[in-house]
């Protein structure tokens, strides 16, 4: 007991230091879990089948709702690149639209939900039409889909991008992803560049 009394100050210091380490560890675990929950994960996939008639699906695997701001396609036409914003489904007539909201791909997407942004063939045709690039569907060898999104938490535009290679000829043309998963555009510099490029494309500012 006398030893404890003589070294109480040192023991108290050691105990406080140990408690501080424990609390810092708990804080790190909580912070890591919080940041992980807020991490955006938006996938871009093709529906059943590999043909160009397959649907292009956008899925929100993050824990927060997102808002689809724009859809951009980059095409490789006869070896030359071109880009176009294809958010609005301009090639669809009023009779083809069961709901007026189907005229655009803009809108909210809840956590764990997915949405079709159209057939790949339709996206390519709209890209060719909007970009004024000379060429036909047969001349396109690659299509890259970029989905520009926004969340309330980040307060900035982010995005997801995935490239698809088109192979074959005629009705036998198929496509497959160049990568397994979509690239997430979430870094500060990447988000700024995405916003700047989109504003230039839309003639804003």
GROMACS .gro file of C-alpha atoms in nm:
model
  205
    1UNK     CA    1   0.000   0.000   0.000
    2UNK     CA    2   0.287   0.233   0.081
    3UNK     CA    3   0.438   0.165  -0.263
    4UNK     CA    4   0.108   0.251  -0.429
    5UNK     CA    5   0.082   0.570  -0.228
    6UNK     CA    6   0.436   0.670  -0.322
    7UNK     CA    7   0.381   0.602  -0.692
    8UNK     CA    8   0.018   0.710  -0.723
    9UNK     CA    9   0.105   1.006  -0.946
   10UNK     CA   10   0.300   0.787  -1.189
   11UNK     CA   11   0.030   0.520  -1.189
   12UNK     CA   12  -0.236   0.782  -1.253
   13UNK     CA   13  -0.035   0.916  -1.546
   14UNK     CA   14   0.003   0.567  -1.694
   15UNK     CA   15  -0.368   0.494  -1.647
   16UNK     CA   16  -0.470   0.822  -1.810
   17UNK     CA   17  -0.234   0.757  -2.100
   18UNK     CA   18  -0.380   0.409  -2.149
   19UNK     CA   19  -0.734   0.549  -2.143
   20UNK     CA   20  -0.632   0.813  -2.396
   21UNK     CA   21  -0.498   0.544  -2.629
   22UNK     CA   22  -0.823   0.347  -2.593
   23UNK     CA   23  -1.038   0.653  -2.669
   24UNK     CA   24  -0.824   0.748  -2.969
   25UNK     CA   25  -0.861   0.392  -3.100
   26UNK     CA   26  -1.239   0.409  -3.059
   27UNK     CA   27  -1.244   0.748  -3.232
   28UNK     CA   28  -1.044   0.614  -3.527
   29UNK     CA   29  -1.279   0.317  -3.561
   30UNK     CA   30  -1.584   0.545  -3.549
   31UNK     CA   31  -1.433   0.790  -3.799
   32UNK     CA   32  -1.334   0.510  -4.039
   33UNK     CA   33  -1.684   0.362  -4.017
   34UNK     CA   34  -1.844   0.704  -4.073
   35UNK     CA   35  -1.630   0.782  -4.378
   36UNK     CA   36  -1.690   0.436  -4.517
   37UNK     CA   37  -2.066   0.483  -4.489
   38UNK     CA   38  -2.047   0.814  -4.677
   39UNK     CA   39  -1.830   0.672  -4.953
   40UNK     CA   40  -1.997   0.686  -5.292
   41UNK     CA   41  -2.020   0.374  -5.504
   42UNK     CA   42  -2.213   0.404  -5.829
   43UNK     CA   43  -2.193   0.115  -6.074
   44UNK     CA   44  -2.260   0.116  -6.448
   45UNK     CA   45  -2.355  -0.225  -6.587
   46UNK     CA   46  -2.520  -0.383  -6.886
   47UNK     CA   47  -2.841  -0.582  -6.861
   48UNK     CA   48  -2.888  -0.942  -6.965
   49UNK     CA   49  -2.705  -1.020  -7.286
   50UNK     CA   50  -2.406  -0.864  -7.455
   51UNK     CA   51  -2.578  -0.719  -7.761
   52UNK     CA   52  -2.616  -0.345  -7.814
   53UNK     CA   53  -2.986  -0.373  -7.729
   54UNK     CA   54  -2.887  -0.448  -7.368
   55UNK     CA   55  -2.997  -0.192  -7.111
   56UNK     CA   56  -2.745   0.028  -6.934
   57UNK     CA   57  -2.812   0.027  -6.560
   58UNK     CA   58  -2.688   0.276  -6.302
   59UNK     CA   59  -2.692   0.144  -5.944
   60UNK     CA   60  -2.637   0.336  -5.621
   61UNK     CA   61  -2.452   0.109  -5.380
   62UNK     CA   62  -2.366   0.392  -5.140
   63UNK     CA   63  -2.561   0.452  -4.821
   64UNK     CA   64  -2.675   0.801  -4.926
   65UNK     CA   65  -2.919   0.900  -5.202
   66UNK     CA   66  -2.766   1.054  -5.513
   67UNK     CA   67  -2.903   1.281  -5.782
   68UNK     CA   68  -2.817   1.204  -6.143
   69UNK     CA   69  -2.721   1.542  -6.290
   70UNK     CA   70  -2.607   1.449  -6.640
   71UNK     CA   71  -2.514   1.149  -6.853
   72UNK     CA   72  -2.218   1.191  -7.088
   73UNK     CA   73  -2.102   0.949  -7.357
   74UNK     CA   74  -1.757   0.941  -7.516
   75UNK     CA   75  -1.745   0.753  -7.845
   76UNK     CA   76  -1.459   0.623  -8.053
   77UNK     CA   77  -1.578   0.665  -8.412
   78UNK     CA   78  -1.345   0.542  -8.686
   79UNK     CA   79  -1.058   0.587  -8.442
   80UNK     CA   80  -1.156   0.944  -8.356
   81UNK     CA   81  -1.305   1.049  -8.020
   82UNK     CA   82  -1.618   1.253  -7.972
   83UNK     CA   83  -1.829   1.345  -7.670
   84UNK     CA   84  -2.190   1.439  -7.609
   85UNK     CA   85  -2.434   1.494  -7.323
   86UNK     CA   86  -2.724   1.249  -7.361
   87UNK     CA   87  -2.920   1.310  -7.043
   88UNK     CA   88  -3.244   1.385  -7.229
   89UNK     CA   89  -3.391   1.105  -7.437
   90UNK     CA   90  -3.441   1.320  -7.745
   91UNK     CA   91  -3.485   1.026  -7.983
   92UNK     CA   92  -3.795   0.900  -7.801
   93UNK     CA   93  -4.135   1.026  -7.913
   94UNK     CA   94  -4.420   1.123  -7.684
   95UNK     CA   95  -4.598   0.799  -7.776
   96UNK     CA   96  -4.299   0.591  -7.662
   97UNK     CA   97  -4.292   0.759  -7.322
   98UNK     CA   98  -4.528   0.604  -7.069
   99UNK     CA   99  -4.430   0.866  -6.811
  100UNK     CA  100  -4.307   1.225  -6.883
  101UNK     CA  101  -4.022   1.164  -6.639
  102UNK     CA  102  -3.885   0.904  -6.880
  103UNK     CA  103  -3.789   1.188  -7.115
  104UNK     CA  104  -3.480   1.254  -6.902
  105UNK     CA  105  -3.232   1.052  -6.700
  106UNK     CA  106  -3.205   1.327  -6.441
  107UNK     CA  107  -3.346   1.255  -6.099
  108UNK     CA  108  -3.279   1.107  -5.756
  109UNK     CA  109  -3.163   0.750  -5.701
  110UNK     CA  110  -3.205   0.605  -5.356
  111UNK     CA  111  -2.950   0.385  -5.181
  112UNK     CA  112  -2.963   0.026  -5.303
  113UNK     CA  113  -3.171   0.114  -5.610
  114UNK     CA  114  -3.091   0.103  -5.981
  115UNK     CA  115  -3.222   0.281  -6.288
  116UNK     CA  116  -3.201   0.215  -6.661
  117UNK     CA  117  -3.066   0.506  -6.864
  118UNK     CA  118  -3.158   0.337  -7.192
  119UNK     CA  119  -3.022   0.081  -7.435
  120UNK     CA  120  -2.656   0.104  -7.530
  121UNK     CA  121  -2.753   0.130  -7.895
  122UNK     CA  122  -2.980   0.423  -7.815
  123UNK     CA  123  -2.707   0.594  -7.610
  124UNK     CA  124  -2.461   0.555  -7.898
  125UNK     CA  125  -2.709   0.689  -8.154
  126UNK     CA  126  -2.790   0.988  -7.933
  127UNK     CA  127  -2.418   1.049  -7.885
  128UNK     CA  128  -2.357   1.046  -8.260
  129UNK     CA  129  -2.652   1.277  -8.322
  130UNK     CA  130  -2.562   1.526  -8.048
  131UNK     CA  131  -2.190   1.538  -8.131
  132UNK     CA  132  -2.251   1.589  -8.505
  133UNK     CA  133  -1.974   1.337  -8.568
  134UNK     CA  134  -1.991   1.176  -8.912
  135UNK     CA  135  -2.030   0.802  -8.885
  136UNK     CA  136  -2.279   0.528  -8.816
  137UNK     CA  137  -2.335   0.276  -8.542
  138UNK     CA  138  -2.108   0.034  -8.729
  139UNK     CA  139  -1.819   0.282  -8.704
  140UNK     CA  140  -1.824   0.297  -8.321
  141UNK     CA  141  -1.569   0.071  -8.152
  142UNK     CA  142  -1.593   0.195  -7.794
  143UNK     CA  143  -1.840   0.382  -7.574
  144UNK     CA  144  -1.762   0.532  -7.234
  145UNK     CA  145  -2.052   0.619  -7.006
  146UNK     CA  146  -2.000   0.891  -6.745
  147UNK     CA  147  -2.278   0.948  -6.493
  148UNK     CA  148  -2.244   1.285  -6.318
  149UNK     CA  149  -2.401   1.282  -5.972
  150UNK     CA  150  -2.448   1.505  -5.669
  151UNK     CA  151  -2.513   1.436  -5.301
  152UNK     CA  152  -2.633   1.658  -5.020
  153UNK     CA  153  -2.339   1.562  -4.800
  154UNK     CA  154  -2.057   1.643  -5.043
  155UNK     CA  155  -2.208   1.957  -5.192
  156UNK     CA  156  -2.013   1.900  -5.514
  157UNK     CA  157  -2.054   1.703  -5.834
  158UNK     CA  158  -1.901   1.358  -5.842
  159UNK     CA  159  -1.931   1.083  -6.095
  160UNK     CA  160  -1.881   0.732  -6.215
  161UNK     CA  161  -1.726   0.624  -6.545
  162UNK     CA  162  -1.697   0.294  -6.731
  163UNK     CA  163  -1.581   0.209  -7.082
  164UNK     CA  164  -1.734  -0.062  -7.300
  165UNK     CA  165  -1.569  -0.215  -7.607
  166UNK     CA  166  -1.786  -0.296  -7.910
  167UNK     CA  167  -1.683  -0.593  -8.123
  168UNK     CA  168  -1.821  -0.785  -8.420
  169UNK     CA  169  -2.017  -0.675  -8.725
  170UNK     CA  170  -2.381  -0.629  -8.818
  171UNK     CA  171  -2.635  -0.793  -8.592
  172UNK     CA  172  -2.359  -0.992  -8.425
  173UNK     CA  173  -2.206  -0.685  -8.261
  174UNK     CA  174  -2.156  -0.726  -7.888
  175UNK     CA  175  -2.008  -0.514  -7.612
  176UNK     CA  176  -1.825  -0.585  -7.289
  177UNK     CA  177  -1.681  -0.372  -7.013
  178UNK     CA  178  -1.318  -0.270  -7.042
  179UNK     CA  179  -1.295  -0.285  -6.662
  180UNK     CA  180  -1.476  -0.497  -6.403
  181UNK     CA  181  -1.610  -0.200  -6.208
  182UNK     CA  182  -1.682   0.162  -6.285
  183UNK     CA  183  -1.423   0.425  -6.193
  184UNK     CA  184  -1.543   0.651  -5.911
  185UNK     CA  185  -1.476   1.022  -5.971
  186UNK     CA  186  -1.479   1.151  -5.614
  187UNK     CA  187  -1.147   1.323  -5.544
  188UNK     CA  188  -1.149   1.700  -5.503
  189UNK     CA  189  -0.934   1.767  -5.810
  190UNK     CA  190  -1.118   1.509  -6.022
  191UNK     CA  191  -1.456   1.650  -5.917
  192UNK     CA  192  -1.350   2.004  -6.008
  193UNK     CA  193  -1.229   1.888  -6.349
  194UNK     CA  194  -1.552   1.695  -6.406
  195UNK     CA  195  -1.759   2.004  -6.322
  196UNK     CA  196  -1.541   2.231  -6.537
  197UNK     CA  197  -1.556   1.998  -6.838
  198UNK     CA  198  -1.932   1.962  -6.805
  199UNK     CA  199  -1.984   2.339  -6.781
  200UNK     CA  200  -1.778   2.387  -7.097
  201UNK     CA  201  -1.977   2.116  -7.275
  202UNK     CA  202  -2.308   2.275  -7.169
  203UNK     CA  203  -2.189   2.630  -7.242
  204UNK     CA  204  -2.226   2.742  -6.881
  205UNK     CA  205  -2.013   3.027  -6.745
   0.00000   0.00000   0.00000
